[in-house]
Short mmCIF file of C-alpha atoms and ligand atoms in Angstrom, two decimals:
data_model
loop_
_atom_site.label_atom_id
_atom_site.label_comp_id
_atom_site.label_asym_id
_atom_site.label_seq_id
_atom_site.Cartn_x
_atom_site.Cartn_y
_atom_site.Cartn_z
CA MET A 6 -24.23 31.24 122.91
CA ILE A 7 -26.80 28.99 124.49
CA ALA A 8 -26.17 28.05 128.09
CA PRO A 9 -25.81 24.29 128.63
CA ALA A 10 -28.87 24.28 130.89
CA SER A 11 -31.10 25.33 128.00
CA ARG A 12 -29.59 22.84 125.57
CA PRO A 13 -32.34 21.08 123.66
CA VAL A 14 -33.61 17.73 124.77
CA ALA A 15 -30.92 17.27 127.39
CA ALA A 16 -32.10 13.82 128.41
CA ARG A 17 -32.58 12.62 124.84
CA ARG A 18 -30.15 10.18 123.31
CA HIS A 19 -31.57 9.87 119.79
CA LEU A 20 -33.26 12.05 117.20
CA LEU A 21 -35.54 9.70 115.28
CA GLY A 22 -38.23 12.11 114.14
CA MET A 23 -40.04 15.38 114.75
CA ALA A 24 -42.94 13.48 116.29
CA GLY A 25 -42.79 13.81 120.04
CA LEU A 26 -40.66 16.98 120.13
CA SER A 27 -42.17 19.92 121.98
CA PRO A 28 -42.14 23.45 120.54
CA GLN A 29 -39.51 24.23 123.22
CA ASP A 30 -37.29 21.35 122.04
CA ILE A 31 -37.56 22.53 118.45
CA THR A 32 -36.86 26.16 119.30
CA ALA A 33 -33.87 25.19 121.40
CA PHE A 34 -32.41 23.20 118.46
CA LEU A 35 -32.94 26.20 116.19
CA ASP A 36 -31.35 28.60 118.69
CA LEU A 37 -28.26 26.43 119.02
CA ALA A 38 -28.10 26.02 115.21
CA GLU A 39 -28.13 29.80 114.89
CA ALA A 40 -24.87 29.93 116.85
CA GLU A 41 -23.42 27.17 114.63
CA VAL A 42 -24.09 29.24 111.48
CA ALA A 43 -21.52 31.73 112.75
CA VAL A 44 -18.95 28.94 113.26
CA SER A 45 -19.25 27.82 109.62
CA ARG A 46 -18.80 31.41 108.41
CA GLN A 47 -15.49 31.82 110.24
CA THR A 48 -12.16 31.13 108.57
CA GLU A 49 -11.38 28.69 111.39
CA LYS A 50 -14.42 26.43 111.29
CA LYS A 51 -13.47 23.85 113.85
CA LYS A 52 -14.70 23.54 117.41
CA SER A 53 -13.32 21.00 119.84
CA VAL A 54 -16.49 20.09 121.81
CA LEU A 55 -16.56 16.60 120.34
CA LYS A 56 -12.81 15.99 120.25
CA GLY A 57 -12.11 12.28 120.58
CA ARG A 58 -15.70 11.24 119.80
CA THR A 59 -16.50 8.92 116.88
CA GLN A 60 -19.34 9.50 114.43
CA ILE A 61 -20.27 6.87 111.85
CA ASN A 62 -22.47 7.75 108.89
CA LEU A 63 -24.33 4.62 107.86
CA PHE A 64 -26.19 5.26 104.62
CA PHE A 65 -28.16 2.39 103.10
CA GLU A 66 -29.58 4.73 100.47
CA ALA A 67 -27.70 6.95 98.04
CA SER A 68 -27.20 10.48 99.28
CA THR A 69 -24.90 13.31 98.36
CA ARG A 70 -25.91 16.41 100.24
CA THR A 71 -27.22 14.87 103.44
CA GLN A 72 -24.20 12.64 103.93
CA ALA A 73 -21.76 15.45 103.13
CA SER A 74 -23.65 17.76 105.44
CA PHE A 75 -23.51 15.33 108.39
CA GLU A 76 -19.84 14.64 107.68
CA LEU A 77 -18.92 18.32 107.73
CA ALA A 78 -21.06 18.90 110.81
CA GLY A 79 -19.25 16.16 112.76
CA LYS A 80 -15.83 17.37 111.61
CA ARG A 81 -16.58 20.99 112.50
CA LEU A 82 -17.43 19.84 116.02
CA GLY A 83 -14.07 18.09 116.25
CA ALA A 84 -15.32 14.48 116.05
CA ASP A 85 -13.70 11.72 114.01
CA VAL A 86 -16.15 10.88 111.21
CA MET A 87 -16.29 7.66 109.26
CA ASN A 88 -18.53 7.03 106.24
CA MET A 89 -19.83 3.51 105.78
CA SER A 90 -20.59 2.98 102.16
CA VAL A 91 -23.19 0.27 101.98
CA ALA A 92 -22.32 -0.57 98.38
CA SER A 93 -18.98 -1.91 99.61
CA SER A 94 -20.20 -3.41 102.88
CA SER A 95 -21.31 -6.83 104.06
CA VAL A 96 -24.94 -5.79 103.58
CA LYS A 97 -24.41 -6.68 99.95
CA LYS A 98 -23.38 -10.14 101.13
CA GLY A 99 -26.69 -10.65 102.93
CA GLU A 100 -25.92 -9.35 106.40
CA THR A 101 -29.01 -8.04 108.18
CA LEU A 102 -29.50 -4.47 109.33
CA ILE A 103 -29.16 -5.53 112.96
CA ASP A 104 -25.97 -7.52 112.35
CA THR A 105 -24.44 -4.49 110.67
CA ALA A 106 -25.53 -2.29 113.57
CA MET A 107 -24.13 -4.68 116.18
CA THR A 108 -20.81 -4.90 114.35
CA LEU A 109 -20.49 -1.13 114.25
CA ASN A 110 -21.67 -0.90 117.85
CA ALA A 111 -18.77 -3.11 118.93
CA MET A 112 -16.38 -0.49 117.52
CA GLN A 113 -17.62 1.91 120.22
CA PRO A 114 -18.93 4.80 118.16
CA ASP A 115 -20.55 7.69 120.05
CA ILE A 116 -23.13 8.44 117.39
CA LEU A 117 -24.57 6.74 114.31
CA ILE A 118 -26.20 8.77 111.56
CA VAL A 119 -28.46 6.39 109.67
CA ARG A 120 -30.37 6.57 106.40
CA HIS A 121 -32.42 3.56 105.33
CA HIS A 122 -35.00 2.86 102.64
CA SER A 123 -37.50 1.32 105.08
CA ALA A 124 -39.69 3.34 107.41
CA GLY A 125 -38.98 2.38 111.02
CA ALA A 126 -35.57 0.80 110.33
CA VAL A 127 -33.67 3.58 112.09
CA ALA A 128 -35.81 3.34 115.24
CA LEU A 129 -35.29 -0.43 115.29
CA LEU A 130 -31.55 0.01 115.01
CA ALA A 131 -31.56 2.60 117.80
CA GLN A 132 -32.97 -0.02 120.18
CA LYS A 133 -30.04 -2.33 119.52
CA VAL A 134 -27.02 -0.06 119.93
CA ALA A 135 -25.43 1.63 122.91
CA CYS A 136 -24.76 4.98 121.23
CA SER A 137 -26.85 7.91 120.01
CA VAL A 138 -28.68 7.56 116.70
CA VAL A 139 -29.87 10.26 114.31
CA ASN A 140 -32.40 9.47 111.60
CA ALA A 141 -31.09 10.86 108.32
CA GLY A 142 -34.21 9.68 106.47
CA ASP A 143 -36.13 6.39 106.79
CA GLY A 144 -38.28 5.43 103.81
CA ALA A 145 -41.28 7.71 103.44
CA HIS A 146 -41.44 8.21 107.23
CA GLU A 147 -39.30 11.03 108.67
CA HIS A 148 -36.28 13.22 107.95
CA PRO A 149 -36.06 15.36 111.08
CA THR A 150 -32.89 17.34 110.32
CA GLN A 151 -34.36 18.43 106.97
CA ALA A 152 -37.40 19.86 108.76
CA LEU A 153 -35.15 21.65 111.26
CA LEU A 154 -32.99 23.18 108.53
CA ASP A 155 -36.07 24.30 106.64
CA ALA A 156 -37.45 25.89 109.80
CA LEU A 157 -34.14 27.65 110.49
CA THR A 158 -34.09 29.02 106.93
CA ILE A 159 -37.67 30.29 107.26
CA ARG A 160 -37.13 31.77 110.72
CA ARG A 161 -34.02 33.68 109.63
CA ARG A 162 -35.85 35.15 106.62
CA LYS A 163 -39.26 35.79 108.15
CA GLY A 164 -38.36 36.25 111.81
CA ARG A 165 -40.90 33.65 112.94
CA ILE A 166 -42.76 30.48 111.99
CA ALA A 167 -46.06 31.07 113.79
CA ARG A 168 -48.98 32.15 111.60
CA LEU A 169 -47.04 31.86 108.34
CA ILE A 170 -48.79 30.10 105.48
CA VAL A 171 -46.51 27.32 104.24
CA THR A 172 -47.58 25.46 101.10
CA ILE A 173 -45.91 22.10 100.46
CA CYS A 174 -46.35 21.02 96.83
CA GLY A 175 -45.79 17.83 94.91
CA ASP A 176 -45.02 14.23 95.75
CA VAL A 177 -46.30 14.26 99.33
CA LEU A 178 -47.04 10.54 99.18
CA HIS A 179 -43.40 9.46 99.04
CA SER A 180 -41.97 12.33 101.04
CA ARG A 181 -40.40 11.99 104.48
CA VAL A 182 -39.47 15.66 104.12
CA ALA A 183 -43.15 16.59 103.95
CA ARG A 184 -44.07 14.49 106.97
CA SER A 185 -41.34 15.91 109.21
CA ASN A 186 -42.08 19.45 108.03
CA ILE A 187 -45.81 19.11 108.64
CA ILE A 188 -45.18 17.97 112.22
CA LEU A 189 -42.65 20.71 112.95
CA LEU A 190 -44.55 23.56 111.29
CA ASN A 191 -47.77 22.61 113.08
CA ALA A 192 -45.94 22.42 116.40
CA LEU A 193 -44.65 25.97 115.88
CA GLY A 194 -48.05 27.34 114.85
CA ALA A 195 -47.80 27.75 111.06
CA GLU A 196 -50.73 27.15 108.71
CA VAL A 197 -49.69 24.18 106.61
CA ARG A 198 -51.17 23.43 103.20
CA VAL A 199 -50.36 20.60 100.83
CA VAL A 200 -50.98 20.63 97.10
CA ALA A 201 -50.73 17.49 94.99
CA PRO A 202 -52.60 15.38 92.47
CA SER A 203 -54.80 12.81 94.22
CA THR A 204 -52.43 10.00 93.23
CA LEU A 205 -49.60 11.63 95.21
CA LEU A 206 -51.52 12.35 98.42
CA PRO A 207 -51.40 9.83 101.26
CA SER A 208 -54.88 8.87 102.39
CA GLY A 209 -55.84 10.55 105.66
CA ILE A 210 -53.27 13.33 105.26
CA GLU A 211 -55.89 15.79 106.62
CA GLN A 212 -55.46 14.12 110.00
CA MET A 213 -51.93 15.53 110.17
CA GLY A 214 -53.47 18.99 110.48
CA VAL A 215 -53.04 20.29 106.93
CA LYS A 216 -55.37 21.91 104.42
CA VAL A 217 -55.42 19.82 101.27
CA PHE A 218 -55.58 21.27 97.74
CA ARG A 219 -55.50 19.54 94.38
CA ARG A 220 -54.88 22.71 92.39
CA MET A 221 -51.80 24.91 92.62
CA ASP A 222 -53.75 28.14 92.02
CA GLU A 223 -55.83 27.50 95.13
CA GLY A 224 -53.07 26.21 97.41
CA LEU A 225 -50.58 28.95 96.54
CA GLN A 226 -52.97 31.85 97.18
CA GLY A 227 -51.34 34.14 99.75
CA ALA A 228 -48.58 31.70 100.75
CA ASP A 229 -45.55 33.03 102.66
CA VAL A 230 -43.45 29.97 101.85
CA VAL A 231 -43.65 27.61 98.88
CA MET A 232 -41.90 24.32 99.51
CA MET A 233 -41.48 22.17 96.41
CA LEU A 234 -40.91 18.42 96.62
CA ARG A 235 -39.06 16.20 94.20
CA LEU A 236 -41.10 13.80 92.13
CA GLN A 237 -39.64 10.59 93.61
CA ARG A 238 -39.85 8.37 90.58
CA GLU A 239 -37.50 5.77 92.10
CA ARG A 240 -40.16 5.05 94.76
CA MET A 241 -43.01 4.68 92.28
CA ALA A 242 -43.96 1.15 91.32
CA GLY A 243 -46.53 2.14 88.70
CA SER A 244 -47.57 5.27 86.94
CA PHE A 245 -48.56 8.07 89.31
CA VAL A 246 -48.48 10.93 86.80
CA PRO A 247 -49.48 10.90 83.13
CA SER A 248 -46.19 12.41 81.94
CA VAL A 249 -43.47 14.69 83.21
CA ARG A 250 -44.59 17.48 80.83
CA GLU A 251 -48.14 17.20 82.04
CA TYR A 252 -46.97 17.20 85.65
CA PHE A 253 -44.93 20.38 85.14
CA ARG A 254 -47.86 22.10 83.49
CA TYR A 255 -50.19 21.51 86.43
CA PHE A 256 -47.90 21.11 89.44
CA GLY A 257 -44.54 22.60 88.43
CA LEU A 258 -43.67 25.96 90.01
CA ASP A 259 -43.23 28.63 87.35
CA LYS A 260 -43.49 32.42 87.33
CA ALA A 261 -47.25 32.53 86.76
CA LYS A 262 -48.03 30.15 89.62
CA LEU A 263 -45.58 31.80 92.01
CA ALA A 264 -47.28 35.15 91.36
CA LEU A 265 -50.29 33.82 93.32
CA ALA A 266 -48.25 33.58 96.51
CA LYS A 267 -47.33 36.66 98.58
CA PRO A 268 -44.96 39.02 96.74
CA ASP A 269 -42.20 38.27 99.28
CA ALA A 270 -42.82 34.51 99.33
CA LEU A 271 -39.82 32.21 99.76
CA VAL A 272 -39.24 29.29 97.40
CA MET A 273 -37.68 26.19 98.93
CA HIS A 274 -36.64 22.73 97.75
CA PRO A 275 -34.83 20.04 99.77
CA GLY A 276 -32.87 18.85 96.74
CA PRO A 277 -32.00 17.10 94.59
CA MET A 278 -34.10 19.17 92.18
CA ASN A 279 -35.65 18.02 88.93
CA ARG A 280 -35.54 21.25 86.95
CA GLY A 281 -38.44 21.47 84.54
CA VAL A 282 -40.36 18.76 86.41
CA GLU A 283 -41.41 20.23 89.76
CA ILE A 284 -39.70 23.60 89.42
CA ALA A 285 -38.77 25.90 86.55
CA SER A 286 -35.08 26.70 86.31
CA ASP A 287 -35.58 30.47 86.46
CA ILE A 288 -37.55 30.10 89.70
CA ALA A 289 -34.95 27.78 91.26
CA ASP A 290 -32.26 30.38 90.51
CA GLY A 291 -34.47 33.44 91.00
CA PRO A 292 -34.64 36.04 93.78
CA ALA A 293 -37.31 34.24 95.81
CA SER A 294 -35.28 31.04 96.03
CA VAL A 295 -33.52 30.19 99.31
CA ILE A 296 -32.44 26.75 98.14
CA GLU A 297 -28.70 27.35 98.65
CA GLU A 298 -29.35 28.86 102.05
CA GLN A 299 -31.15 25.65 103.01
CA VAL A 300 -27.95 23.74 102.25
CA GLU A 301 -25.91 26.10 104.44
CA MET A 302 -28.44 25.81 107.28
CA GLY A 303 -28.25 22.03 106.95
CA VAL A 304 -24.69 21.93 108.28
CA ALA A 305 -25.57 24.26 111.17
CA VAL A 306 -28.64 22.28 112.17
CA ARG A 307 -26.75 18.97 112.07
CA MET A 308 -23.97 20.46 114.20
CA ALA A 309 -26.63 21.55 116.71
CA VAL A 310 -28.27 18.13 116.75
CA ILE A 311 -25.03 16.16 117.14
CA GLU A 312 -23.71 18.56 119.77
CA SER A 313 -26.96 18.39 121.73
CA LEU A 314 -27.12 14.62 121.73
CA LEU A 315 -23.44 14.14 122.58
CA GLY A 316 -22.74 17.31 124.50
CA ASP A 317 -22.99 17.77 128.23
CA GLY A 318 -26.68 16.86 128.10
CA LEU A 319 -25.65 13.22 127.72
CA GLU A 320 -23.69 13.15 130.98
CA ALA A 321 -26.63 14.89 132.59
CA GLY A 322 -28.88 11.93 132.29
CA ALA A 323 -29.36 10.09 129.01
C1 NCD B 402 -34.66 14.40 100.44
C2 NCD B 402 -34.65 12.98 100.92
O1 NCD B 402 -33.68 12.26 100.72
O2 NCD B 402 -35.64 12.62 101.53
N1 NCD B 402 -33.42 14.90 100.06
C3 NCD B 402 -32.49 15.23 100.94
O3 NCD B 402 -32.46 14.80 102.07
N2 NCD B 402 -31.55 16.07 100.50
C4 NCD B 402 -35.71 14.64 99.44
C5 NCD B 402 -35.63 13.90 98.14
O4 NCD B 402 -34.90 12.93 98.00
O5 NCD B 402 -36.37 14.30 97.24
#
């Protein structure tokens, strides 16, 4: 177990992104998450550290796995967890984000887990409420717990993050997962590459400290980890790729392309997957894939984050 004194980011009240976290903060989150993995593997999966605390999941964007993961994480820590479904809320009646936040704030929650379709919305909300806030994905900006769960998965398989070659492929333009991962992986000393067609690369991406490739065969060469991203068609206003078949041919991960990476390379995907679009089915289900492990690590990482923000660190000075 991790001693309370070494709990991550003791004086921190929110987790809004990977930006601004030190390598020590990140490592401390991962170390605590490691202990939480063991909790979820026990028959009795419930701790009582957060007994009596209230967690509200406020999701303005559809989500299955992330919301379920945060819900289980809160429950396994002993908190009372409420899910606010935006489809049935006053937001549909025109209430603003801040009004919704203030209403929930008045119910005295201890932590809000927020997903929103606009970049920056979660940080804005965090300024208005009295409790802790975790960003569960804001637009194309950040998704910090996804980056932490990916790092935990990699570290457990490879024993380290430093000096690994991690290739992130696909729709980087619309991906908060890519942004948070790039920041985290750079902080921990990995070599980060991105591969995408020009239309799906944000301009100036090089300034985030990545090597940019426009061809899979170049970007995958010698990679230790291949991270595939979903083609986020719901965020595309026009036509970013000629056709899904064409996209798969050039940017979809299949056996031949994966063979260019290291023989023991890991294949990752944050989900939900488009089989046959960004990843071939046999690769998604094959021996290199750690996609299900990522889901398991997601619960552990979210337990670690919630426990850190609400645990004894909070009394210590947040
Ligand atoms: C990701 C997201 O929502 O940003 N998914 C997730 O959190 N499970 C990636 C995606 O939607 O493609």
